[in-house]
């Protein structure tokens, strides 16, 4: 049997917000497999177990540039080691310059962006210069460029920790801004159901099946429970299916239809999303281990 360490228990607790002993039991059942243990907790505890899964694990900012014509724009995430550096004026100016470069020069990837000239040197040389001056590592993580079918709108929240660019066809400026703010608040994974990967849908189906099986209801009822859970999940994670944050009686799809508008595409960047940030906290690990051992 795999050894379940205090560090593993703490990591699962941080990802799920589940009680420590539940985390330990899930890890034991999953033979130390963190992903499997998280799925076990979701089956036992429901969506509560995944509410902290999107916590920011790295620092930096999201920078956005929109051209005056509203047709061309870009969003970029630049990471730093600490939030202190993320607030540095030179660091922020560097990120803003990158967003403008992406919109104007359309680089193929981060390597191509890094090679572009800026202020008499290359982007990468300027990045290295900032590292030397500030004394902290920083990196260009990702970007996306837009050529709008309609008109671009943007929204930045939380000190540039969350950024949204959305292409809204039809409607007006107020609608476009509302949609951008809604995306920042609800963090949809895609525009519609077809944007959710089959693997993700299957994972939710498996979780729903395991939860429904525990109900003890007849097979036909269980199947309806599973399909209902999957349908609910898809509405929650897709922009068009979500209730509008300013009017939860109306979905985004219905709102757009009422304004004779549509969404061509959107990008949502949350700083550090999906990045594991190493934390060395020996005291916390010892405390967690003592607590886990005492309750075992």
CSV table of C-alpha atoms in Angstrom, one decimal:
chain,number,residue,atom,x,y,z
A,1,UNK,CA,0.0,0.0,0.0
A,2,UNK,CA,1.3,3.5,-0.9
A,3,UNK,CA,2.3,5.6,2.0
A,4,UNK,CA,-0.1,8.5,2.6
A,5,UNK,CA,2.0,11.5,3.7
A,6,UNK,CA,0.8,14.6,5.5
A,7,UNK,CA,1.9,16.6,2.4
A,8,UNK,CA,-0.4,14.5,0.2
A,9,UNK,CA,-3.3,15.1,2.6
A,10,UNK,CA,-2.7,18.8,2.7
A,11,UNK,CA,-2.4,19.1,-1.1
A,12,UNK,CA,-5.7,17.3,-1.6
A,13,UNK,CA,-7.4,19.4,1.1
A,14,UNK,CA,-6.2,22.6,-0.6
A,15,UNK,CA,-7.6,21.4,-3.9
A,16,UNK,CA,-11.0,20.3,-2.6
A,17,UNK,CA,-11.7,22.0,0.8
A,18,UNK,CA,-12.8,18.6,2.1
A,19,UNK,CA,-12.1,17.7,5.8
A,20,UNK,CA,-8.6,16.4,6.4
A,21,UNK,CA,-9.7,12.9,7.5
A,22,UNK,CA,-11.9,12.6,4.4
A,23,UNK,CA,-8.9,13.5,2.3
A,24,UNK,CA,-6.8,10.9,4.0
A,25,UNK,CA,-9.5,8.2,3.5
A,26,UNK,CA,-9.8,9.1,-0.1
A,27,UNK,CA,-6.1,8.9,-0.7
A,28,UNK,CA,-5.9,5.6,1.0
A,29,UNK,CA,-8.8,4.2,-1.1
A,30,UNK,CA,-7.0,5.6,-4.2
A,31,UNK,CA,-3.7,4.1,-3.2
A,32,UNK,CA,-2.1,7.6,-3.2
A,33,UNK,CA,-3.4,8.7,-6.6
A,34,UNK,CA,-4.3,12.4,-6.1
A,35,UNK,CA,-6.5,12.7,-9.2
A,36,UNK,CA,-8.4,9.5,-8.3
A,37,UNK,CA,-8.8,10.7,-4.7
A,38,UNK,CA,-10.2,14.0,-5.8
A,39,UNK,CA,-12.8,12.1,-7.9
A,40,UNK,CA,-13.7,9.9,-4.9
A,41,UNK,CA,-14.3,13.0,-2.8
A,42,UNK,CA,-16.5,14.5,-5.5
A,43,UNK,CA,-18.6,11.3,-5.5
A,44,UNK,CA,-18.9,11.3,-1.7
A,45,UNK,CA,-19.2,15.1,-1.0
A,46,UNK,CA,-20.5,16.5,-4.3
A,47,UNK,CA,-19.4,19.7,-6.0
A,48,UNK,CA,-18.2,21.1,-2.6
A,49,UNK,CA,-15.1,19.0,-3.1
A,50,UNK,CA,-14.0,20.9,-6.2
A,51,UNK,CA,-14.8,24.5,-5.3
A,52,UNK,CA,-11.2,25.3,-4.5
A,53,UNK,CA,-9.8,23.6,-7.6
A,54,UNK,CA,-9.3,26.8,-9.5
A,55,UNK,CA,-7.3,28.6,-6.8
A,56,UNK,CA,-4.5,30.7,-8.2
A,57,UNK,CA,-1.1,29.0,-7.8
A,58,UNK,CA,1.3,31.5,-9.3
A,59,UNK,CA,1.6,35.3,-9.5
A,60,UNK,CA,1.6,37.8,-12.4
A,61,UNK,CA,-1.0,39.7,-14.4
A,62,UNK,CA,-3.2,39.5,-17.5
A,63,UNK,CA,-2.7,42.3,-20.0
A,64,UNK,CA,-5.2,43.2,-22.7
A,65,UNK,CA,-4.8,45.4,-25.8
A,66,UNK,CA,-7.7,46.4,-28.1
A,67,UNK,CA,-7.2,48.5,-31.2
A,68,UNK,CA,-9.3,51.6,-31.7
A,69,UNK,CA,-11.4,50.0,-34.4
A,70,UNK,CA,-12.6,47.3,-31.9
A,71,UNK,CA,-11.7,44.6,-34.4
A,72,UNK,CA,-8.2,43.6,-33.4
A,73,UNK,CA,-7.0,42.7,-29.9
A,74,UNK,CA,-4.9,40.4,-27.7
A,75,UNK,CA,-4.7,39.0,-24.2
A,76,UNK,CA,-1.5,37.8,-22.6
A,77,UNK,CA,-0.6,36.3,-19.3
A,78,UNK,CA,2.9,37.1,-17.8
A,79,UNK,CA,3.9,35.4,-14.6
A,80,UNK,CA,6.2,36.4,-11.8
A,81,UNK,CA,7.2,34.8,-8.5
A,82,UNK,CA,5.5,37.2,-6.2
A,83,UNK,CA,2.5,39.5,-6.2
A,84,UNK,CA,4.9,42.3,-5.2
A,85,UNK,CA,6.6,42.1,-8.6
A,86,UNK,CA,3.2,41.8,-10.3
A,87,UNK,CA,2.4,45.3,-9.1
A,88,UNK,CA,5.7,46.7,-10.3
A,89,UNK,CA,5.2,49.5,-12.9
A,90,UNK,CA,8.0,48.2,-15.2
A,91,UNK,CA,6.6,44.6,-15.1
A,92,UNK,CA,3.1,45.9,-16.0
A,93,UNK,CA,4.4,48.1,-18.8
A,94,UNK,CA,6.3,45.0,-20.2
A,95,UNK,CA,3.0,43.0,-20.1
A,96,UNK,CA,1.1,45.8,-21.8
A,97,UNK,CA,3.7,46.1,-24.5
A,98,UNK,CA,3.5,42.3,-25.2
A,99,UNK,CA,-0.3,42.5,-25.6
A,100,UNK,CA,0.1,45.3,-28.2
A,101,UNK,CA,2.8,43.3,-30.0
A,102,UNK,CA,0.7,40.2,-30.2
A,103,UNK,CA,-2.2,42.3,-31.7
A,104,UNK,CA,0.0,44.1,-34.2
A,105,UNK,CA,2.5,41.4,-35.2
A,106,UNK,CA,0.5,38.2,-34.8
A,107,UNK,CA,3.4,35.9,-33.6
A,108,UNK,CA,2.8,32.1,-33.9
A,109,UNK,CA,3.7,31.2,-30.3
A,110,UNK,CA,5.6,32.4,-27.2
A,111,UNK,CA,9.0,31.7,-28.8
A,112,UNK,CA,8.1,33.8,-31.8
A,113,UNK,CA,6.8,36.6,-29.5
A,114,UNK,CA,10.0,36.4,-27.5
A,115,UNK,CA,12.1,37.0,-30.6
A,116,UNK,CA,10.2,40.2,-31.7
A,117,UNK,CA,11.9,43.6,-31.4
A,118,UNK,CA,10.8,46.0,-28.6
A,119,UNK,CA,12.5,49.2,-27.5
A,120,UNK,CA,15.6,48.5,-29.4
A,121,UNK,CA,16.1,44.9,-28.2
A,122,UNK,CA,14.2,41.6,-28.3
A,123,UNK,CA,11.3,40.8,-26.1
A,124,UNK,CA,13.3,38.0,-24.4
A,125,UNK,CA,16.3,40.3,-23.8
A,126,UNK,CA,14.0,42.9,-22.2
A,127,UNK,CA,12.5,40.1,-20.1
A,128,UNK,CA,16.0,39.0,-18.9
A,129,UNK,CA,16.9,42.6,-18.2
A,130,UNK,CA,13.9,43.0,-15.9
A,131,UNK,CA,14.8,39.8,-14.2
A,132,UNK,CA,18.3,41.2,-13.6
A,133,UNK,CA,17.0,44.5,-12.4
A,134,UNK,CA,14.1,43.2,-10.2
A,135,UNK,CA,15.8,40.0,-9.0
A,136,UNK,CA,12.9,37.7,-9.7
A,137,UNK,CA,12.1,35.3,-12.4
A,138,UNK,CA,9.3,36.1,-14.8
A,139,UNK,CA,7.9,34.3,-17.9
A,140,UNK,CA,5.4,34.7,-20.7
A,141,UNK,CA,2.9,32.0,-20.3
A,142,UNK,CA,0.3,32.3,-23.0
A,143,UNK,CA,-1.5,34.7,-25.3
A,144,UNK,CA,-4.3,34.9,-27.8
A,145,UNK,CA,-4.9,37.3,-30.7
A,146,UNK,CA,-8.4,38.3,-32.0
A,147,UNK,CA,-9.7,39.4,-35.4
A,148,UNK,CA,-13.3,40.1,-34.4
A,149,UNK,CA,-16.3,39.1,-36.4
A,150,UNK,CA,-18.2,41.7,-34.5
A,151,UNK,CA,-16.7,44.1,-31.9
A,152,UNK,CA,-14.3,43.3,-29.1
A,153,UNK,CA,-15.0,44.0,-25.5
A,154,UNK,CA,-12.8,43.4,-22.5
A,155,UNK,CA,-12.9,43.2,-18.7
A,156,UNK,CA,-10.1,43.0,-16.1
A,157,UNK,CA,-10.7,42.2,-12.5
A,158,UNK,CA,-8.8,41.7,-9.2
A,159,UNK,CA,-5.8,43.8,-9.9
A,160,UNK,CA,-5.3,42.2,-13.4
A,161,UNK,CA,-5.6,38.7,-12.0
A,162,UNK,CA,-8.6,37.9,-14.3
A,163,UNK,CA,-8.9,39.1,-17.8
A,164,UNK,CA,-11.5,38.6,-20.5
A,165,UNK,CA,-11.8,39.4,-24.2
A,166,UNK,CA,-15.0,38.6,-26.0
A,167,UNK,CA,-16.1,39.1,-29.6
A,168,UNK,CA,-19.8,40.1,-29.6
A,169,UNK,CA,-21.6,40.2,-33.0
A,170,UNK,CA,-24.6,42.6,-32.9
A,171,UNK,CA,-26.0,44.2,-29.8
A,172,UNK,CA,-24.4,47.3,-28.3
A,173,UNK,CA,-21.4,48.3,-26.2
A,174,UNK,CA,-23.3,47.8,-22.9
A,175,UNK,CA,-24.3,44.2,-23.8
A,176,UNK,CA,-20.7,43.4,-24.8
A,177,UNK,CA,-19.3,44.8,-21.6
A,178,UNK,CA,-22.0,42.9,-19.6
A,179,UNK,CA,-21.0,39.6,-21.3
A,180,UNK,CA,-17.3,40.2,-20.6
A,181,UNK,CA,-18.1,40.9,-16.9
A,182,UNK,CA,-20.3,37.8,-16.7
A,183,UNK,CA,-17.5,35.6,-18.1
A,184,UNK,CA,-15.1,36.9,-15.5
A,185,UNK,CA,-17.6,36.2,-12.8
A,186,UNK,CA,-18.7,32.7,-13.8
A,187,UNK,CA,-15.6,31.4,-15.6
A,188,UNK,CA,-17.3,29.2,-18.3
A,189,UNK,CA,-15.1,26.6,-19.9
A,190,UNK,CA,-16.5,27.1,-23.4
A,191,UNK,CA,-19.2,28.8,-25.4
A,192,UNK,CA,-21.5,25.9,-25.8
A,193,UNK,CA,-21.7,22.2,-25.1
A,194,UNK,CA,-19.6,21.3,-28.2
A,195,UNK,CA,-16.7,23.1,-26.6
A,196,UNK,CA,-16.5,20.8,-23.6
A,197,UNK,CA,-14.2,17.8,-24.2
A,198,UNK,CA,-15.7,14.3,-24.4
A,199,UNK,CA,-13.3,13.2,-21.7
A,200,UNK,CA,-14.6,15.9,-19.3
A,201,UNK,CA,-18.2,15.0,-20.0
A,202,UNK,CA,-17.4,11.3,-19.5
A,203,UNK,CA,-15.7,12.1,-16.2
A,204,UNK,CA,-18.8,13.9,-15.0
A,205,UNK,CA,-21.0,11.0,-16.2
A,206,UNK,CA,-18.8,8.6,-14.2
A,207,UNK,CA,-19.1,10.7,-11.1
A,208,UNK,CA,-22.8,11.1,-11.5
A,209,UNK,CA,-23.2,7.3,-12.1
A,210,UNK,CA,-21.3,6.5,-8.9
A,211,UNK,CA,-23.4,9.0,-6.9
A,212,UNK,CA,-26.7,7.8,-8.4
A,213,UNK,CA,-25.8,4.1,-7.8
A,214,UNK,CA,-25.6,4.9,-4.0
A,215,UNK,CA,-29.2,6.1,-4.0
A,216,UNK,CA,-30.5,2.5,-4.3
A,217,UNK,CA,-33.2,3.6,-6.8
A,218,UNK,CA,-34.3,1.5,-9.9
A,219,UNK,CA,-32.1,1.4,-12.9
A,220,UNK,CA,-34.4,3.6,-15.1
A,221,UNK,CA,-34.5,6.3,-12.4
A,222,UNK,CA,-30.7,6.1,-12.0
A,223,UNK,CA,-30.2,6.7,-15.7
A,224,UNK,CA,-32.4,9.7,-15.5
A,225,UNK,CA,-30.4,11.0,-12.5
A,226,UNK,CA,-27.2,10.6,-14.5
A,227,UNK,CA,-28.5,12.4,-17.6
A,228,UNK,CA,-29.9,15.2,-15.4
A,229,UNK,CA,-26.6,15.6,-13.6
A,230,UNK,CA,-24.6,15.8,-16.9
A,231,UNK,CA,-27.1,18.2,-18.4
A,232,UNK,CA,-26.8,20.4,-15.3
A,233,UNK,CA,-23.0,20.3,-15.5
A,234,UNK,CA,-23.0,21.4,-19.1
A,235,UNK,CA,-25.3,24.3,-18.4
A,236,UNK,CA,-23.1,25.4,-15.5
A,237,UNK,CA,-19.8,25.3,-17.5
A,238,UNK,CA,-20.9,26.7,-20.9
A,239,UNK,CA,-21.5,30.4,-21.5
A,240,UNK,CA,-24.7,30.1,-23.4
A,241,UNK,CA,-26.3,27.8,-20.8
A,242,UNK,CA,-25.4,29.9,-17.8
A,243,UNK,CA,-27.9,32.2,-16.1
A,244,UNK,CA,-27.0,35.9,-16.6
A,245,UNK,CA,-25.3,37.3,-13.5
A,246,UNK,CA,-27.5,40.4,-13.6
A,247,UNK,CA,-30.7,38.4,-14.1
A,248,UNK,CA,-30.6,34.7,-13.1
A,249,UNK,CA,-34.1,34.2,-14.7
A,250,UNK,CA,-32.5,34.6,-18.2
A,251,UNK,CA,-29.7,32.6,-19.7
A,252,UNK,CA,-26.9,34.2,-21.7
A,253,UNK,CA,-28.3,32.5,-24.8
A,254,UNK,CA,-31.7,34.1,-24.2
A,255,UNK,CA,-30.1,37.5,-23.5
A,256,UNK,CA,-28.2,37.5,-26.7
A,257,UNK,CA,-31.2,36.4,-28.7
A,258,UNK,CA,-33.3,39.3,-27.2
A,259,UNK,CA,-30.6,41.7,-28.4
A,260,UNK,CA,-30.3,40.1,-31.8
A,261,UNK,CA,-26.6,39.3,-31.0
A,262,UNK,CA,-24.2,36.4,-30.7
A,263,UNK,CA,-20.8,35.6,-29.3
A,264,UNK,CA,-18.2,34.7,-31.8
A,265,UNK,CA,-15.5,33.6,-29.3
A,266,UNK,CA,-14.0,34.6,-26.0
A,267,UNK,CA,-10.8,34.1,-24.0
A,268,UNK,CA,-10.7,34.0,-20.2
A,269,UNK,CA,-7.3,34.1,-18.4
A,270,UNK,CA,-7.0,33.6,-14.7
A,271,UNK,CA,-3.4,34.2,-13.5
A,272,UNK,CA,-1.7,31.0,-12.4
A,273,UNK,CA,-4.6,28.8,-13.3
A,274,UNK,CA,-3.4,25.2,-13.5
A,275,UNK,CA,0.2,26.0,-12.4
A,276,UNK,CA,1.4,24.2,-9.3
A,277,UNK,CA,3.3,26.6,-7.0
A,278,UNK,CA,5.8,24.9,-4.7
A,279,UNK,CA,5.3,25.7,-1.1
A,280,UNK,CA,7.8,24.8,1.6
A,281,UNK,CA,6.1,25.0,4.9
A,282,UNK,CA,7.6,22.4,7.2
A,283,UNK,CA,5.7,23.6,10.3
A,284,UNK,CA,2.3,23.2,8.5
A,285,UNK,CA,3.3,19.7,7.3
A,286,UNK,CA,4.3,18.6,10.8
A,287,UNK,CA,1.0,20.0,12.2
A,288,UNK,CA,-1.0,18.3,9.5
A,289,UNK,CA,0.7,15.0,10.1
A,290,UNK,CA,0.1,15.2,13.9
A,291,UNK,CA,-3.6,16.0,13.3
A,292,UNK,CA,-4.0,13.2,10.8
A,293,UNK,CA,-2.2,10.7,13.1
A,294,UNK,CA,-4.2,11.8,16.2
A,295,UNK,CA,-7.6,11.3,14.5
A,296,UNK,CA,-6.7,8.0,12.7
